[in-house]
Short mmCIF file of C-alpha atoms and ligand atoms in Angstrom, two decimals:
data_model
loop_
_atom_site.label_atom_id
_atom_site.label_comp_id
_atom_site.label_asym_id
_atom_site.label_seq_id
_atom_site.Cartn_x
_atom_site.Cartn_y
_atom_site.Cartn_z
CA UNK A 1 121.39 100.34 99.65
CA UNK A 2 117.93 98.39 99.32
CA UNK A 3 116.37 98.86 95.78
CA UNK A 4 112.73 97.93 95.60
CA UNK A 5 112.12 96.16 92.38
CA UNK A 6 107.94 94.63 91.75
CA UNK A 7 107.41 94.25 95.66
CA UNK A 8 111.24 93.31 97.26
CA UNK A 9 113.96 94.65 97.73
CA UNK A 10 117.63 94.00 96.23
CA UNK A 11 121.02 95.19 97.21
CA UNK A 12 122.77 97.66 95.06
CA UNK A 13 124.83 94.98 92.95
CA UNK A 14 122.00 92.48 92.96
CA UNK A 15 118.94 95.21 91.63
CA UNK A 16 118.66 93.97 88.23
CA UNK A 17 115.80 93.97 85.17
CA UNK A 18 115.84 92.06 82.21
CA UNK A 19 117.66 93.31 79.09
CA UNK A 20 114.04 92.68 77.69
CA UNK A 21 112.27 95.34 79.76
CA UNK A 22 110.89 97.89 77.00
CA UNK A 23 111.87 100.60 79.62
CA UNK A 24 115.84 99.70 78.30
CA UNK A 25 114.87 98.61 74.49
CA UNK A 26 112.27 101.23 73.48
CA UNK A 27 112.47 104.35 76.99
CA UNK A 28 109.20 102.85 77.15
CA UNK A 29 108.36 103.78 81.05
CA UNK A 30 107.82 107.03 83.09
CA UNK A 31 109.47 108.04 85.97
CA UNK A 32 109.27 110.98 89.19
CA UNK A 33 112.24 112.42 91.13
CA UNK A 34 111.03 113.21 94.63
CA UNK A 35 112.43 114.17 97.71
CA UNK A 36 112.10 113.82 101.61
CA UNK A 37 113.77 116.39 104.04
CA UNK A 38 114.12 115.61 107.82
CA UNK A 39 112.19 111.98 107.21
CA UNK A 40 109.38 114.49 105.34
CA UNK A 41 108.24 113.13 101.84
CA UNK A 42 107.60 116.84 100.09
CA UNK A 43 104.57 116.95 97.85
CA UNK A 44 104.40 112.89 97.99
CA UNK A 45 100.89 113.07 96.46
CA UNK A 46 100.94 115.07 93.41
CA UNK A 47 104.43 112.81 92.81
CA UNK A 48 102.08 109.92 92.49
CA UNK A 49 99.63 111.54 91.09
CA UNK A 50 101.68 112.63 88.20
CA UNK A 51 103.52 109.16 87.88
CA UNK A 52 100.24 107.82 87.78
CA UNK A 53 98.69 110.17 84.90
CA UNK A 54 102.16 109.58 82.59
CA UNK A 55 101.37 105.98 82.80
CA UNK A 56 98.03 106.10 81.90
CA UNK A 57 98.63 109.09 79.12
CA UNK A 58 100.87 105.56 77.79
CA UNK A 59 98.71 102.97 78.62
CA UNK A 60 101.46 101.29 80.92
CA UNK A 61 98.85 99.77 83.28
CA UNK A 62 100.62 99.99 86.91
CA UNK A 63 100.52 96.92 88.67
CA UNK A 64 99.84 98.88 92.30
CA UNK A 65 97.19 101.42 93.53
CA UNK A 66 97.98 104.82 94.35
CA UNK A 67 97.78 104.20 97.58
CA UNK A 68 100.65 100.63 97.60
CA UNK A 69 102.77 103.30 95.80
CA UNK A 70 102.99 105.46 98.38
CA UNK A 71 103.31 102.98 101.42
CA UNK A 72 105.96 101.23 98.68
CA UNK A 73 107.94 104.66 98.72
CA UNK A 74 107.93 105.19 102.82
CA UNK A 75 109.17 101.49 102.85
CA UNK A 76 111.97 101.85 100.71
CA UNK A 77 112.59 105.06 102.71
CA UNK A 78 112.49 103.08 105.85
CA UNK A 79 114.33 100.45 104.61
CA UNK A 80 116.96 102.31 103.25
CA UNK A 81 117.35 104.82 106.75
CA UNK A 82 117.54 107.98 105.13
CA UNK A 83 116.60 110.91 106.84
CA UNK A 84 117.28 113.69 103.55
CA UNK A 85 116.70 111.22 100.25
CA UNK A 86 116.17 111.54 96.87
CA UNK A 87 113.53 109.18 95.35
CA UNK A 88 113.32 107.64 91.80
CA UNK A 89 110.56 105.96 91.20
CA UNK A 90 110.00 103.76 87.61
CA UNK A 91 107.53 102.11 85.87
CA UNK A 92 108.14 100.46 82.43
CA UNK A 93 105.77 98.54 80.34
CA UNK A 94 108.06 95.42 81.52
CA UNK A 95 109.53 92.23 79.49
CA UNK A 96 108.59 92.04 75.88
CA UNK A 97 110.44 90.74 72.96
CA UNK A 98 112.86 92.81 70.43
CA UNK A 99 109.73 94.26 68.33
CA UNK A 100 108.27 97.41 69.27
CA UNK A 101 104.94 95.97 69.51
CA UNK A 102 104.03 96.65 73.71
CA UNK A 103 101.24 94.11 73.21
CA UNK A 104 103.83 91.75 73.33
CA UNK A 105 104.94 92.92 77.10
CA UNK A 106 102.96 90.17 78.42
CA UNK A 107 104.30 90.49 82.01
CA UNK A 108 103.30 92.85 83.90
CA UNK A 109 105.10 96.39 84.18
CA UNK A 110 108.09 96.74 86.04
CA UNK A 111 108.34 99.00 89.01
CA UNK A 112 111.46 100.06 90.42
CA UNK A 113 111.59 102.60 93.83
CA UNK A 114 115.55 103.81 94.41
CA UNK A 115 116.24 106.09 97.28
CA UNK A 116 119.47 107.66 97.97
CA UNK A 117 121.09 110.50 99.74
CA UNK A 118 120.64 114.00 97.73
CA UNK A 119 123.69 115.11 95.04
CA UNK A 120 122.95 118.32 96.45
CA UNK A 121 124.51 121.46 94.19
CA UNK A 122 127.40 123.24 95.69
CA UNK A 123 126.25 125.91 97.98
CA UNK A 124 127.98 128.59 96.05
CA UNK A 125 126.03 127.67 93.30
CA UNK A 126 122.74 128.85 95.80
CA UNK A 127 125.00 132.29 96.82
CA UNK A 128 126.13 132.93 93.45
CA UNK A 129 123.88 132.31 91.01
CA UNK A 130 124.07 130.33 88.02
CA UNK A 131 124.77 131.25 84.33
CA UNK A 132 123.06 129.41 81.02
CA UNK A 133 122.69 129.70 77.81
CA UNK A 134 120.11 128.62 75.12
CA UNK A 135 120.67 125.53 72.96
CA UNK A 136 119.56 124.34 69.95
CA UNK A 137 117.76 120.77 71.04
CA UNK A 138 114.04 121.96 71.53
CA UNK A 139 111.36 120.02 73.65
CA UNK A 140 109.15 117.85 71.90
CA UNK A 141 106.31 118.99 70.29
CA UNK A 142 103.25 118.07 72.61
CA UNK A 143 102.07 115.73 69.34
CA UNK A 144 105.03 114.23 69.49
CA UNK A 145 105.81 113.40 72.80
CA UNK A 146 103.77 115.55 75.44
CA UNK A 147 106.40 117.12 77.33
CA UNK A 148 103.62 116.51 80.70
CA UNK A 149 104.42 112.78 80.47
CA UNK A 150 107.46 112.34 82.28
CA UNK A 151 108.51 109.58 80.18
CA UNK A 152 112.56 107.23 79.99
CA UNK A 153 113.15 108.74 77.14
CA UNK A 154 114.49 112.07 78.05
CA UNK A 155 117.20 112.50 74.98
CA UNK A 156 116.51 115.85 74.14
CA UNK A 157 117.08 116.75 77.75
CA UNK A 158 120.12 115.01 77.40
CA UNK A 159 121.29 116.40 73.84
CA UNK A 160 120.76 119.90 75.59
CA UNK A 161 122.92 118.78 78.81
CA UNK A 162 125.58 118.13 76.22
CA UNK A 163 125.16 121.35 74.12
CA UNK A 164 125.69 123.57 77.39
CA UNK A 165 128.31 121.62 78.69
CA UNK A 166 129.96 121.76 75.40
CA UNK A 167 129.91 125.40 75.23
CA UNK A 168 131.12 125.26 79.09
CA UNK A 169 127.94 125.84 81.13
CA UNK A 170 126.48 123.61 83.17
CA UNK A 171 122.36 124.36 82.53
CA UNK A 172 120.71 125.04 79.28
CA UNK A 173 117.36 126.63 77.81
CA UNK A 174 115.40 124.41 76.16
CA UNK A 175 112.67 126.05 73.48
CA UNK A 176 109.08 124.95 72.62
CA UNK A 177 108.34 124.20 68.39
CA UNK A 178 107.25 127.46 68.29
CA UNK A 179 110.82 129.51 69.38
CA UNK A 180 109.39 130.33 73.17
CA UNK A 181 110.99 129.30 76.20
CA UNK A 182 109.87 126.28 77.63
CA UNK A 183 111.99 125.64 79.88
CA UNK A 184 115.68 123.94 81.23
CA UNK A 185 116.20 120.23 81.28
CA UNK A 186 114.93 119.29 84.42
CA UNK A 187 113.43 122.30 85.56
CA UNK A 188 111.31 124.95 85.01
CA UNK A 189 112.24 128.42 84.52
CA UNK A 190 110.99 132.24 85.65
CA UNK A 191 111.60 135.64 85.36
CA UNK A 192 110.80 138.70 87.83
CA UNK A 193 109.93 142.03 86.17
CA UNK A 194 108.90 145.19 88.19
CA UNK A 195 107.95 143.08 90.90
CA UNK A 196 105.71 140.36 89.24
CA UNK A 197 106.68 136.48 88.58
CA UNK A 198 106.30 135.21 85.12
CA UNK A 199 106.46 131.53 83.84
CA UNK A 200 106.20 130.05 80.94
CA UNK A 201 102.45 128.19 80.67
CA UNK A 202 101.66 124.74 80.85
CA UNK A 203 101.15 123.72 77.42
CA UNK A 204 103.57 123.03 74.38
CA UNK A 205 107.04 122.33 76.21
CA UNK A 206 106.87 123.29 79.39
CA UNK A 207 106.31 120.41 82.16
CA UNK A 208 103.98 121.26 85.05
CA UNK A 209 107.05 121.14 87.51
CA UNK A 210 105.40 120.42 91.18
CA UNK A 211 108.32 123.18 92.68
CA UNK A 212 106.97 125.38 90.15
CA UNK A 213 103.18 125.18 91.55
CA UNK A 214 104.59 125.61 94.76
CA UNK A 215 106.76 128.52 93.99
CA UNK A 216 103.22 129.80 92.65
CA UNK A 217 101.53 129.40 95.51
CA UNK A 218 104.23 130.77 98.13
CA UNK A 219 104.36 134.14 95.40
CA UNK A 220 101.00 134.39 95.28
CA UNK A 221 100.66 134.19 99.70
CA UNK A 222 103.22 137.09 99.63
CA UNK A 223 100.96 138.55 97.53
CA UNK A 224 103.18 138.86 94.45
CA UNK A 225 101.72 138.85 91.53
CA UNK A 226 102.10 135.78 89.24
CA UNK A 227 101.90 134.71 85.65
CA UNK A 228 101.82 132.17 83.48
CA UNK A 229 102.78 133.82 79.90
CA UNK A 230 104.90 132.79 76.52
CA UNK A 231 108.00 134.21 76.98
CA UNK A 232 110.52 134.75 74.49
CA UNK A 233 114.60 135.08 75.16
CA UNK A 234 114.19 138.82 75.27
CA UNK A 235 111.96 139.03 77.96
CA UNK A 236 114.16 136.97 79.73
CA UNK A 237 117.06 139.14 78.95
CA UNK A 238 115.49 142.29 80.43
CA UNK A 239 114.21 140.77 83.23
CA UNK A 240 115.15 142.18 86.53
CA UNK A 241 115.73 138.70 87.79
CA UNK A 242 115.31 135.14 86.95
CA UNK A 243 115.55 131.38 88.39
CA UNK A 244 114.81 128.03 87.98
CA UNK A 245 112.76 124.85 90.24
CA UNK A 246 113.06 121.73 90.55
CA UNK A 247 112.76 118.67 93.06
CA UNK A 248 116.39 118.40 92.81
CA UNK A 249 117.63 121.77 92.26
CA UNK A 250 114.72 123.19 94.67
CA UNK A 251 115.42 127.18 93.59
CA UNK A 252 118.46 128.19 92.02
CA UNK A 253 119.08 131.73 90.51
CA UNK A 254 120.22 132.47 87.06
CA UNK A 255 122.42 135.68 86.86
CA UNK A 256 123.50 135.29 83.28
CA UNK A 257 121.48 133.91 79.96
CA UNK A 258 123.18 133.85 76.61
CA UNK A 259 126.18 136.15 77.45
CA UNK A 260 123.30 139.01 79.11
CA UNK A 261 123.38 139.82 82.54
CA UNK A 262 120.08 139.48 84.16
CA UNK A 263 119.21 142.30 86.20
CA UNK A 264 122.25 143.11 88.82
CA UNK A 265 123.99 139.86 88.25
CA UNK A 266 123.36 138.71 91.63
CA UNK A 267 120.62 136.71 92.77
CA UNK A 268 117.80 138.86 92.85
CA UNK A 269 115.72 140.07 96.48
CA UNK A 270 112.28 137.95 95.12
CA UNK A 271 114.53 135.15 94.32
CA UNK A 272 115.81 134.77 97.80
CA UNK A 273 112.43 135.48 99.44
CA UNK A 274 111.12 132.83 97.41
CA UNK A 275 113.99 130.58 97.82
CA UNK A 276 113.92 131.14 102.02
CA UNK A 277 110.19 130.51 102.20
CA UNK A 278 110.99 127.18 99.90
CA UNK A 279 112.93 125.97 102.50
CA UNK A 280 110.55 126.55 105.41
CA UNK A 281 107.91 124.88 103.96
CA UNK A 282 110.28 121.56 102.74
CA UNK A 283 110.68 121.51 106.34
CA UNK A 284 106.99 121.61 107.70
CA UNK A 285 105.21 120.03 105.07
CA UNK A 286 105.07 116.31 103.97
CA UNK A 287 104.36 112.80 104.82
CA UNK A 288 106.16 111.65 107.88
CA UNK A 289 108.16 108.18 107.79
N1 PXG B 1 111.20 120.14 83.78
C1 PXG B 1 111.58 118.91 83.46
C2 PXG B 1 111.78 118.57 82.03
C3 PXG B 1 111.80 117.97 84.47
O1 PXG B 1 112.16 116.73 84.14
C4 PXG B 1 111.22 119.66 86.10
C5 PXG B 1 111.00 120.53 85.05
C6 PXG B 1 110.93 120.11 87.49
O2 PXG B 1 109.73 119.50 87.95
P1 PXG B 1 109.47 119.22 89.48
O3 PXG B 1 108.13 118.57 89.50
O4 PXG B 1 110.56 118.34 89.98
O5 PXG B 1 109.46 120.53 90.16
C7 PXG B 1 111.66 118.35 85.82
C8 PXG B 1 111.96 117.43 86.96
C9 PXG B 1 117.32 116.34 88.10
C10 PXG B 1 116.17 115.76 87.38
O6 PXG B 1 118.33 115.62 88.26
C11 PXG B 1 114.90 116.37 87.39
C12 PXG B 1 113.86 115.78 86.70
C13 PXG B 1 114.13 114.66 85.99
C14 PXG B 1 115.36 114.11 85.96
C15 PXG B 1 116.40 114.62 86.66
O7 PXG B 1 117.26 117.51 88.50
N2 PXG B 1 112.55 116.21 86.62
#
């Protein structure tokens, strides 16, 4: 494996950043998951485009232009012959000292490109459908930490991995400051009711999740109708069907929240039209390497 750390690469054991980097002391840094199927970056653009608007909603200046991140991405892809890869790309405000003052990160920021080959979920998973359940770790309030900046620290996330796998499940719900659903830990959530899509909107905790916007889109072209609407855990128990998106995850169905089958119990027939025409366009659309 060749990691790409400020313009070179490294080999697995040898990809190393200081133990001053404010991304390790402080989570001070953003990050994007992407992914490339068939040598096909998906949705490379509004990846960089959202890396780009976390750093600046931080004032991390990155040390690259939109356009060296991208060619920096299809090299590390090229470099690292992958055909099907997940991509992590990070930017931290690089070396300070021990305060928390980022003034004091004198360097410049840190930027860090790993690809690897996908932890895919099992297949079953896909067939099946998953079941979650609703924890009590809530996203931040979008005064506290906007829940749109896709920032290193992502410990609520994490607290609400551990509450669901505590209580055996594998997924959780996370909820917005004001008791809605906002949505899982690293993806969004939606819900199918007599035929139409519903999502959670974009503000308080809910992250504008580039599957989401696609799943939009591909509902809206099969004329579905779509919304984006506060949703509360009972809606979400009544629904006829439900799922979540994700880079990683891409669509995965949810047949079970809090102990309450969702609609049949199986994945739902929206859910796997959506999920099929997912897959057609992950392998039509994207930026060739
Ligand atoms: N919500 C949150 C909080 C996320 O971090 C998504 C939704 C889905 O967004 P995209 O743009 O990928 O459709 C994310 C995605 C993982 C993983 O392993 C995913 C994310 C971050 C870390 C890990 O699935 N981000």
């Amino acid at each position: 494996m060749k990691v790409y750390i400020n313009g070179k690469f490294y080999s697995k054991n040898n990809a190393k950043i200081s133990v001053f980097d404010h991304g390790l002391l402080y989570g001070d840094g953003v990050f994007e998951g992407i992914r490339s199927y068939n040598r096909l970056v998906f949705k490379l653009k509004e990846h960089i485009d959202r890396l780009f608007e976390s750093a600046h909603s931080l004032m991390i200046k990155i040390p690259l232009t939109k356009r060296q991140m991208t060619e920096a991405v299809i090299e590390t892809l090229k470099a690292n012959r992958l055909n099907d890869a997940y991509i992590r790309l990070v930017v931290t405000r690089g070396e300070g000292d021990l305060g928390l003052e980022p003034r004091k990160c004198l360097g410049r920021a840190s930027v860090i490109i790993i690809a690897d080959k996908i932890a895919l979920y099992p297949e079953k998973l896909y067939r099946q459908g998953l079941k979650i359940i609703t924890v009590p770790t809530i996203r931040n309030h979008p005064e506290a930490l906007n829940p749109q900046v896709k920032s290193l620290n992502y410990l609520n996330n994490i607290l609400a991995k551990i509450e669901a796998n505590n209580a055996g499940y594998q997924e959780a719900i996370m909820l917005d400051s004001m008791g809605y659903i906002a949505e899982c830990t690293g993806d969004n959530l939606f819900l199918v009711k007599n035929q139409q899509l519903y999502t959670p909107p974009q503000c308080m905790g809910t992250l504008r999740g580039i599957t989401r916007h696609t799943v939009l889109d591909i509902a809206r072209k099969l004329s579905i109708l779509t919304h984006e609407h506060v949703l509360t855990r009972h809606e979400l128990y009544i629904a006829d069907e439900s799922f979540l998106t994700g880079t990683a995850a891409e669509i995965v169905p949810v047949i079970c929240v809090d102990g309450r089958r969702i609609g049949s119990g199986k994945p739902g027939k929206i859910t796997r039209l959506l999920m099929q025409e997912f897959r057609k366009l992950t392998k039509t659309e994207g930026v060739r390497y």
